Amino acid sequence: MRALLFIVPLALTIYAFIDCLNTSEEDTKHLPKIAWVFIILLFWIVGPVVWLVAGKARRNAATGTGPSSWQRGRRQQWVAPDDNPDFLKSLKDDKEARKAEKAEDEEELKRRNGGSGPDDKTPPTS
């Protein structure tokens, strides 16, 4: 029974230490990874418990990582361009802008040529 008082915290410390070492820097929360290693090793019982509770971004079993509060409103997957309303709106705006540019260019060409272009049906006056 006395051995359990030593073995359980030791096993918890070893588990937390290895878990911390295997965790990427991006998945650690609140402190840098090296700080978590020191906390786990220096604070023998409290350090591993704090690491397990607050030190690592845990993954949900069904969906991978759960979105944080600022990511919940954002789209999490790649969307094909023909399904993306923003992309389709930009295409429509581009098409309208090109059409307006073409009309302006034709008007400018007519103005420069004095109204006699290949599409002008009026006979030239002499």
Steps between C-alpha positions, in 0.01 A plus 500: 500500500786737580651428162187633325552840663831517315425306180177679399647854505817372333298333224290815459816713475658266243181490295460881504869551420489267197166647389648850520807400301286339228269801473580750226575859592180617328283272719635626832285758672582794727879444524786390276572128493830531690320678785251213521786249521650690795162529673436127461843407635529758779148483643480124536127437554343834414698556177381189317140561606515859375652382172226243449224751581622823340823449311400330180238561235299177524336340197137391480466133407244548221603824333869548569571833666205697617485852359587781735249777561646729230497220240142379548353750253765434233485232235721208596524321165620583154210596273497457124489833313161428345354451850662809650258798486779755548693362203188494281421860596853606407460333159173684442660830601795433266267421212303819554821703526636351176170569324506863617866535388417359159211744458725790601768387253247480218369848583856636506575335164185647346584843637854483358382388157233763487214253505601315182592148597447163336164467677380843396223460237490862385676568171797731510430857392729681265 
